[in-house]
CSV table of C-alpha atoms and ligand atoms in Angstrom, one decimal:
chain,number,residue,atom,x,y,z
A,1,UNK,CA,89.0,25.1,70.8
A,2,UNK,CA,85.2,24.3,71.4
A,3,UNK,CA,84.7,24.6,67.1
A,4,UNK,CA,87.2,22.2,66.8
A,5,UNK,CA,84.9,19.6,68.8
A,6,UNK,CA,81.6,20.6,66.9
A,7,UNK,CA,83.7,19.4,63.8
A,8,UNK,CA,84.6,16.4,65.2
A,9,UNK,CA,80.7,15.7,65.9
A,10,UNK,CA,80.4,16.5,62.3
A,11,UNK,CA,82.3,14.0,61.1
A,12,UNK,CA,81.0,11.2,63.4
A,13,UNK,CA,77.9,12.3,62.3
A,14,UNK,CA,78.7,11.4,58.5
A,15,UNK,CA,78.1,15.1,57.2
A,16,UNK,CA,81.1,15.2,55.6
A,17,UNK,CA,83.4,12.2,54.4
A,18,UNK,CA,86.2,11.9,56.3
A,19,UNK,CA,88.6,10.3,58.3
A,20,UNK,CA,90.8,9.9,61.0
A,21,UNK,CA,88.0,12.1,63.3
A,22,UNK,CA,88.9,10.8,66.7
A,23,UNK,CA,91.5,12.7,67.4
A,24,UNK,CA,91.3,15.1,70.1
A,25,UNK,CA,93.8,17.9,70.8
A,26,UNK,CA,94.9,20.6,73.3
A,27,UNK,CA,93.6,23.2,70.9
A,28,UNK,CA,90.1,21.1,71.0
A,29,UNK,CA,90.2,21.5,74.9
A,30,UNK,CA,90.8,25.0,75.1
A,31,UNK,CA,87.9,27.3,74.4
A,32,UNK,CA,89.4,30.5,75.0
A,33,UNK,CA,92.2,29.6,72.2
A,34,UNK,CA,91.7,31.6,69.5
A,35,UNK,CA,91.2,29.5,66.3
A,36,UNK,CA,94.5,28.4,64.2
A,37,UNK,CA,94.4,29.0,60.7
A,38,UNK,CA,97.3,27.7,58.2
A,39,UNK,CA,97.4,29.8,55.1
A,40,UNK,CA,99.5,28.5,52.1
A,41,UNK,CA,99.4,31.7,49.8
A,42,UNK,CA,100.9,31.2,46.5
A,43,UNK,CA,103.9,33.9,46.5
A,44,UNK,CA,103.4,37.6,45.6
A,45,UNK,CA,103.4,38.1,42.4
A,46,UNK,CA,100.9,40.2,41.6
A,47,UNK,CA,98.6,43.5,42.7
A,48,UNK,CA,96.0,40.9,42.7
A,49,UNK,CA,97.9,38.5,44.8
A,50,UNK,CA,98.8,41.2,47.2
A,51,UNK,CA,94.9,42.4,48.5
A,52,UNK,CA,94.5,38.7,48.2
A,53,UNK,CA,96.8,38.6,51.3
A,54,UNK,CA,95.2,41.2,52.8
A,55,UNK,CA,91.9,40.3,52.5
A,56,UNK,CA,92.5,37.2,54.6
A,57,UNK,CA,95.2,39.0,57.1
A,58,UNK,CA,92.7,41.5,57.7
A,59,UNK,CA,89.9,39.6,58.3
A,60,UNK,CA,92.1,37.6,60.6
A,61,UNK,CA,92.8,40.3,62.8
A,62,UNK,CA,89.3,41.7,62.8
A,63,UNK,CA,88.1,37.9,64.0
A,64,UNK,CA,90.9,37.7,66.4
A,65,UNK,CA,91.8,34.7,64.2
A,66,UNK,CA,95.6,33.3,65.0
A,67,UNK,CA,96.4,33.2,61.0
A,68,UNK,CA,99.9,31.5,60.2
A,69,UNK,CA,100.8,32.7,56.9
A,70,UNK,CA,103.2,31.3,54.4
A,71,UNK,CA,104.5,33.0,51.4
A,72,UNK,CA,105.3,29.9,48.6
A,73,UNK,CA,107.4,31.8,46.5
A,74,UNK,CA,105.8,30.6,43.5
A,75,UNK,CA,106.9,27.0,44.0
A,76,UNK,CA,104.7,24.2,44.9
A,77,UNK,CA,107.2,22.2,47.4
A,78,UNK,CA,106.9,25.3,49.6
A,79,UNK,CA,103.6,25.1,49.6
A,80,UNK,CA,103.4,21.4,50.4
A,81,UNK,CA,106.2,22.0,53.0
A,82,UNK,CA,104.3,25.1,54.8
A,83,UNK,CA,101.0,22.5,54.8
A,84,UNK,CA,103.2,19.8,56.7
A,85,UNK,CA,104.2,22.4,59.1
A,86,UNK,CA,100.6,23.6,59.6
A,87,UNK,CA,99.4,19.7,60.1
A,88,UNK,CA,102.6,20.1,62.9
A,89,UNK,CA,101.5,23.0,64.5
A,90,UNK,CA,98.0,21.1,64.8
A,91,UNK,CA,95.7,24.2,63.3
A,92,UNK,CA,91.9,24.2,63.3
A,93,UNK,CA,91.9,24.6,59.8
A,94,UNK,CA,93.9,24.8,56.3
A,95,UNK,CA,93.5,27.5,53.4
A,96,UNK,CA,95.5,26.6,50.4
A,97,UNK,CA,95.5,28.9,47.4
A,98,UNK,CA,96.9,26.2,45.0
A,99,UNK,CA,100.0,27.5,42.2
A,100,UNK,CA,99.1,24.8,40.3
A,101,UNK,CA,96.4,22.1,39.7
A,102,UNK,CA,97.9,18.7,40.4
A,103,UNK,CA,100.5,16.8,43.0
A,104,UNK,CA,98.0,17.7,45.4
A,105,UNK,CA,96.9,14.6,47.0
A,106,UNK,CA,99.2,13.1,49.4
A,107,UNK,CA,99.1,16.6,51.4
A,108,UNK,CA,95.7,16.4,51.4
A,109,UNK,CA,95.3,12.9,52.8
A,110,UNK,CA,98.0,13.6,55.3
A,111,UNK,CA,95.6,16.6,56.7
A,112,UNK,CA,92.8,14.8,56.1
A,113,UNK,CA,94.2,11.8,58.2
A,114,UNK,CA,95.5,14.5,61.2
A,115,UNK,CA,91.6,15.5,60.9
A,116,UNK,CA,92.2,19.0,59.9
A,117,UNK,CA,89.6,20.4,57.2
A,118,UNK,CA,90.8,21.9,54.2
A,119,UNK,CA,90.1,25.0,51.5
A,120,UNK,CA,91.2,25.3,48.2
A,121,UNK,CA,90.5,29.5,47.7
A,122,UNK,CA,91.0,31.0,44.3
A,123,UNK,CA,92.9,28.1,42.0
A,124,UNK,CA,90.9,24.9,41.6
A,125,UNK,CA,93.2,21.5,41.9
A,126,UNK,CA,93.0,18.3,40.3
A,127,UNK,CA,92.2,15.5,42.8
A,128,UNK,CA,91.4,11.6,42.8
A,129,UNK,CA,89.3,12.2,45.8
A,130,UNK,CA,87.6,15.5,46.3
A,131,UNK,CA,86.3,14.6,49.4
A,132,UNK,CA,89.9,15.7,50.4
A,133,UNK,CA,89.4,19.1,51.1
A,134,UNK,CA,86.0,20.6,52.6
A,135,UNK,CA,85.0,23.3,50.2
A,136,UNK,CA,86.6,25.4,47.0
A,137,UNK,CA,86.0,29.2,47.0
A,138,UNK,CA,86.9,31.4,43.7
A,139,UNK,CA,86.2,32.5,40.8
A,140,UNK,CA,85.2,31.2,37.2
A,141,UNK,CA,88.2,31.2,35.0
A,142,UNK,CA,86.9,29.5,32.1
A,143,UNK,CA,83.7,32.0,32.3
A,144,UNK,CA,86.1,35.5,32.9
A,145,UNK,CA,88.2,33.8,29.6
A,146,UNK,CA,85.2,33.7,28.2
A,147,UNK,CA,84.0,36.6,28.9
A,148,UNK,CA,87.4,38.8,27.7
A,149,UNK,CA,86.8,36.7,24.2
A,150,UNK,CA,83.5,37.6,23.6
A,151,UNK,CA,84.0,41.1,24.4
A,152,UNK,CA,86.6,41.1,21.6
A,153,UNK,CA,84.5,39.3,19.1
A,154,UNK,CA,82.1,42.3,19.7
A,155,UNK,CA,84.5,45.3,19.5
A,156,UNK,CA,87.7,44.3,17.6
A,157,UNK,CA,86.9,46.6,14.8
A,158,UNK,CA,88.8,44.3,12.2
A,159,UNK,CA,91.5,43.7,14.2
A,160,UNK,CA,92.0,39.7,14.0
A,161,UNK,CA,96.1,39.1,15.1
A,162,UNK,CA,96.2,38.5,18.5
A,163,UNK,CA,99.1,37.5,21.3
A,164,UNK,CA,98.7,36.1,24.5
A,165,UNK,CA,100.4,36.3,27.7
A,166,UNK,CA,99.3,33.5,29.4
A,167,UNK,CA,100.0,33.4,33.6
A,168,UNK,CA,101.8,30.5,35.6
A,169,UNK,CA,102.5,27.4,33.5
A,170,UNK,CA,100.0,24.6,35.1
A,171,UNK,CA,97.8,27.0,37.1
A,172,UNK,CA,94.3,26.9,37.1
A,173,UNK,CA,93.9,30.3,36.8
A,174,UNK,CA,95.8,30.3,33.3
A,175,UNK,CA,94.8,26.7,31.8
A,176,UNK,CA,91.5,28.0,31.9
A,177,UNK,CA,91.5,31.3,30.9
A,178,UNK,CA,93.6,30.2,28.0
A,179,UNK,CA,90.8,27.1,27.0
A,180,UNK,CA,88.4,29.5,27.5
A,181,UNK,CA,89.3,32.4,25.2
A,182,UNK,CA,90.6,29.6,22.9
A,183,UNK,CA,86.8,27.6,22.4
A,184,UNK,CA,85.4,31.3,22.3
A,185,UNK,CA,88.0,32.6,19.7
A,186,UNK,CA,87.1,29.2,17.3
A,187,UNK,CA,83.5,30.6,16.8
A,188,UNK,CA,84.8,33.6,15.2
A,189,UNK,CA,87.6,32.1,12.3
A,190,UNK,CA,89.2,35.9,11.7
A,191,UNK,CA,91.0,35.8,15.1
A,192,UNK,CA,94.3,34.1,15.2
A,193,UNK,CA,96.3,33.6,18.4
A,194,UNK,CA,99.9,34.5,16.7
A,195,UNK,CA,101.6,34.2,19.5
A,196,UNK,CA,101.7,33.0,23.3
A,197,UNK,CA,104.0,32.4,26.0
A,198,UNK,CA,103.8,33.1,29.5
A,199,UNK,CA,104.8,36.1,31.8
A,200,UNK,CA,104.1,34.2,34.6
A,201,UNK,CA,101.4,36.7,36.3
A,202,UNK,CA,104.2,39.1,36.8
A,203,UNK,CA,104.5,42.9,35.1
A,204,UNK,CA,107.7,42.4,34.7
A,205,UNK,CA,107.8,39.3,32.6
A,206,UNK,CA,104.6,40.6,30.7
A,207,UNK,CA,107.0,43.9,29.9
A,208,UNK,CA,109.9,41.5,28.8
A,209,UNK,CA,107.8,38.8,26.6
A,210,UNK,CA,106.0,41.7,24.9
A,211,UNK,CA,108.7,43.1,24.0
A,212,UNK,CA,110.2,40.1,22.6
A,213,UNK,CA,107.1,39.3,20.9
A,214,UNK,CA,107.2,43.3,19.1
A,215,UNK,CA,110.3,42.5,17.7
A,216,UNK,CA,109.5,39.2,16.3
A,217,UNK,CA,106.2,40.1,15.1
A,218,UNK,CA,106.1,43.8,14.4
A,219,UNK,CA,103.1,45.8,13.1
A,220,UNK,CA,101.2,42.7,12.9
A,221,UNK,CA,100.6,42.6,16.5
A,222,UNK,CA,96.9,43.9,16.7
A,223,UNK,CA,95.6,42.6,20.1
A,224,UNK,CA,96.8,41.5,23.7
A,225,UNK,CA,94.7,39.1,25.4
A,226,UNK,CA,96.9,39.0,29.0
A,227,UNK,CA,95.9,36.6,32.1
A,228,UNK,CA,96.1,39.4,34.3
A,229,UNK,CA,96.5,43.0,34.5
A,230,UNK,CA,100.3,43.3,35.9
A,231,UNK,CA,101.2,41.3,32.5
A,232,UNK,CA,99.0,43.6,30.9
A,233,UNK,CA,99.9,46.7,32.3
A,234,UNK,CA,103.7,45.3,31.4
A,235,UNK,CA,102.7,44.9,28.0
A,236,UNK,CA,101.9,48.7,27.7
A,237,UNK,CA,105.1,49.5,28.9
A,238,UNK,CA,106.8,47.7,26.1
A,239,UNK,CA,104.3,49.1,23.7
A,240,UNK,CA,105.0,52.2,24.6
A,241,UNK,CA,108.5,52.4,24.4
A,242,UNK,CA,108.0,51.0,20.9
A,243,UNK,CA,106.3,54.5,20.1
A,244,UNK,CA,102.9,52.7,19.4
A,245,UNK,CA,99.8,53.8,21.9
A,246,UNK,CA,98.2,51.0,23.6
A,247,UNK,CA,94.4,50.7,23.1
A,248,UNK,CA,94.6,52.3,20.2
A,249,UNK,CA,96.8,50.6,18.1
A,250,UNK,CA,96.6,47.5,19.8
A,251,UNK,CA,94.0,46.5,21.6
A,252,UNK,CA,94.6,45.4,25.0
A,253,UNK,CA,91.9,42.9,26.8
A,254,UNK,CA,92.7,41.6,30.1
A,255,UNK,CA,91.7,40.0,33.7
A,256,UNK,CA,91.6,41.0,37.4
A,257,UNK,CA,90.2,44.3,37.4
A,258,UNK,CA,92.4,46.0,39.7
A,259,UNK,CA,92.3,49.7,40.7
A,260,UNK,CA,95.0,50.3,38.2
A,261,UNK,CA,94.0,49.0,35.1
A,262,UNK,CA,90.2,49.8,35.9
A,263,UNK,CA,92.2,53.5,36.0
A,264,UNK,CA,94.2,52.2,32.7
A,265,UNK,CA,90.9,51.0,30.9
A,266,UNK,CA,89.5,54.7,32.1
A,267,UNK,CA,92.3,56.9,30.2
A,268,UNK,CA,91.7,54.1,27.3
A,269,UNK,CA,94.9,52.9,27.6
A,270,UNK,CA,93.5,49.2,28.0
A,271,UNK,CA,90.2,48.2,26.6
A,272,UNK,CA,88.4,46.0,28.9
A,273,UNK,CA,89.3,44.2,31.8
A,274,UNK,CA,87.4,41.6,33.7
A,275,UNK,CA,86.9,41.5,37.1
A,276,UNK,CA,88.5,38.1,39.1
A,277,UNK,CA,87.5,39.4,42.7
A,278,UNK,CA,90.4,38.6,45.8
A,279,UNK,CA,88.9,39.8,48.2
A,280,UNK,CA,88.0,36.3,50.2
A,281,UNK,CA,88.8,37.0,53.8
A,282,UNK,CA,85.2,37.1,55.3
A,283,UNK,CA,84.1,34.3,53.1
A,284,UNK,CA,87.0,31.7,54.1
A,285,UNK,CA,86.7,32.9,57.6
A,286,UNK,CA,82.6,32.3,57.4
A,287,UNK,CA,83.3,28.7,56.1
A,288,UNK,CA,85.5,27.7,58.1
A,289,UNK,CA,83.8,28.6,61.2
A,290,UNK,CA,80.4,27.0,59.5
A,291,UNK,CA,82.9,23.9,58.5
A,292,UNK,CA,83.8,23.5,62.3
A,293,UNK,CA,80.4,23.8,63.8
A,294,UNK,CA,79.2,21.1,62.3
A,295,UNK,CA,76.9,22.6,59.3
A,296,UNK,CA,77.3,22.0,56.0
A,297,UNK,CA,78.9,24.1,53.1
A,298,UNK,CA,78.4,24.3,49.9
A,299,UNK,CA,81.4,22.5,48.4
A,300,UNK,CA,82.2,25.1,45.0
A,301,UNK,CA,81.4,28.9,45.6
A,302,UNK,CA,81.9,31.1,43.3
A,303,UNK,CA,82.0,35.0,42.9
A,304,UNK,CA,80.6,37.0,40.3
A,305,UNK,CA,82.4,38.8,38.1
A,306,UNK,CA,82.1,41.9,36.3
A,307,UNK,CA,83.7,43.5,33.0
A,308,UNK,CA,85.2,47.0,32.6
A,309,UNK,CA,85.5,48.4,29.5
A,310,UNK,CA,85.0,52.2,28.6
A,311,UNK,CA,81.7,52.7,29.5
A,312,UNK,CA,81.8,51.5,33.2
A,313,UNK,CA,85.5,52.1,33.9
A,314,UNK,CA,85.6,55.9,35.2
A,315,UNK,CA,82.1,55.9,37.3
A,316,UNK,CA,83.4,52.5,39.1
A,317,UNK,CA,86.6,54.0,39.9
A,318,UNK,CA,85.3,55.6,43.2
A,319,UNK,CA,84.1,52.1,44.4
A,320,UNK,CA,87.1,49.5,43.2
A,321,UNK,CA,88.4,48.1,46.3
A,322,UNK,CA,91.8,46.6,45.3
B,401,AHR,O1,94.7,32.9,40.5
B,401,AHR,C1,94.3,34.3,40.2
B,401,AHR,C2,95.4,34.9,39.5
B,401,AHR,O2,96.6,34.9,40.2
B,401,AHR,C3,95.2,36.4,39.2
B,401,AHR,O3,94.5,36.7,38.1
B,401,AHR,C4,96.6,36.9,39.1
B,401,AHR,O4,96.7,38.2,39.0
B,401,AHR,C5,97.2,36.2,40.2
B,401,AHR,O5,98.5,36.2,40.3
């Protein structure tokens, strides 16, 4: 692949730090190859997760990109495994949306050393060296945390006890959105976090947590702060069942913004939901074929988000994408 060799010019020419930029490959000699790109999704476990996939299968296809896909199944070893097999299959280039934040480095090196440039799209990771993958694309989760908090603080209506169903143990997307609402929540001493455990991203586990938590906690349970909307739209389940009405008796804030819950927040059955946009395809694609010519990236990009709450919801209904 001719892209492959404009990289490798790249590298001798110092743009980016990294090693191991010698080798040469049958891809790298073959122009009409279509480029090879390894994608280590995290699993499916969400609507969000789900046009995340899309985004960057469609693209692929559009691009006439060869896009080798691997599903981890929510565990981090399949994701490490599927980036082994990737640096195997010799690929042009590696997207990695990370489950969680750390044990990322000796994969990293390995591609590195095999002189294959990496992404890290949507969940940040915690690295020695971050000169060990190429570029991060996503969104801000401390700022969307942020964000949902702040929107509380302004239209809680006394309403102070709040739970919170927190996503993936260790994952980016949930240690900052829970630091996040947390510092926020501190400036206003009324709120307090009564309870929090995770549903791990999934509607199913946000269903079965919040109906644990009704039973322990009752009527005192005023608000629900969820990670994401399939926890959130779980929640309502269980709310309902318990004969209460969601948004009205408790208040439901939450992240992602998908179609459903932007419908959700529009029948007032959640309050506000802010928007954590998946749709990356074009943008990894872009990078990588910027990474690979040579020319430099910008090594954080992030998108900007919006909120949804009642008076937005129903005329951006027409327009939500995912
Ligand atoms: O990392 C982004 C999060 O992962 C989304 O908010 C959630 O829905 C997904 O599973």
């Amino acid at each position: 692949m001719k892209l492959r060799f404009a990289f490798l010019s790249a590298c001798l020419a110092a743009i980016f730090v990294w090693t191991g930029c010698s080798k040469s490959t049958p891809a790298a000699d073959d122009a009409t190859a279509p480029l090879k790109v390894g994608f280590a999704q995290t699993g499916a476990e969400s609507a969000w997760r789900t046009a995340n996939t899309n985004s960057l299968r469609n693209e692929a296809a559009k691009r006439g990109i060869d896009l080798k896909f691997a599903d981890g199944q929510s565990k981090q070893e399949n994701q490490i495994r599927a980036v082994r097999s990737f640096i195997a299959q010799d690929v042009d280039a590696i997207v990695i949306a990370p489950i969680v934040e750390t044990g990322w480095d000796p994969v990293l090196r390995e591609a590195q050393r095999a002189n294959i440039p990496v992404i890290i799209m949507d969940r940040s990771v915690q690295t020695e060296d971050e000169s060990l993958y190429v570029a991060f694309i996503g969104s801000d989760f401390y700022e969307e945390g942020r964000m949902a908090a702040d929107w509380l603080a302004a239209h809680a209506g006394g309403r102070t006890k709040i739970v919170e169903l927190q996503g993936e143990p260790g994952s980016a997307a949930a240690n900052e959105r829970r630091k996040a609402f947390a510092d926020a929540i501190a400036k206003h001493p009324e709120f307090k976090i009564i309870d929090s455990q995770t549903g791990n991203f999934r509607r199913a586990e946000g269903k079965t947590v919040m109906e644990a938590m009704l039973k322990t906690h009752g009527n005192d349970i005023e608000i629900v702060y969820a990670h994401n909307d399939d926890m959130a739209l779980g929640a309502i389940q269980a709310i309902e069942e318990a004969g209460k009405t969601p948004g009205k008796d408790i208040l439901i804030v939450s992240i992602d913004a998908i179609k459903e819950a932007v419908q959700a927040v529009a029948d007032g059955r959640i309050n506000c939901t802010v928007e954590c946009n998946p749709l990356f395809g074009p943008k990894i694609y872009d990078t990588i074929e910027q990474v690979l010519a040579g020319q430099p990236v910008e090594k954080k990009m992030y998108n900007q988000d919006e909120l949804f709450d009642a008076t937005n919801a129903a005329a951006a209904l027409p327009s939500r994408q995912y």
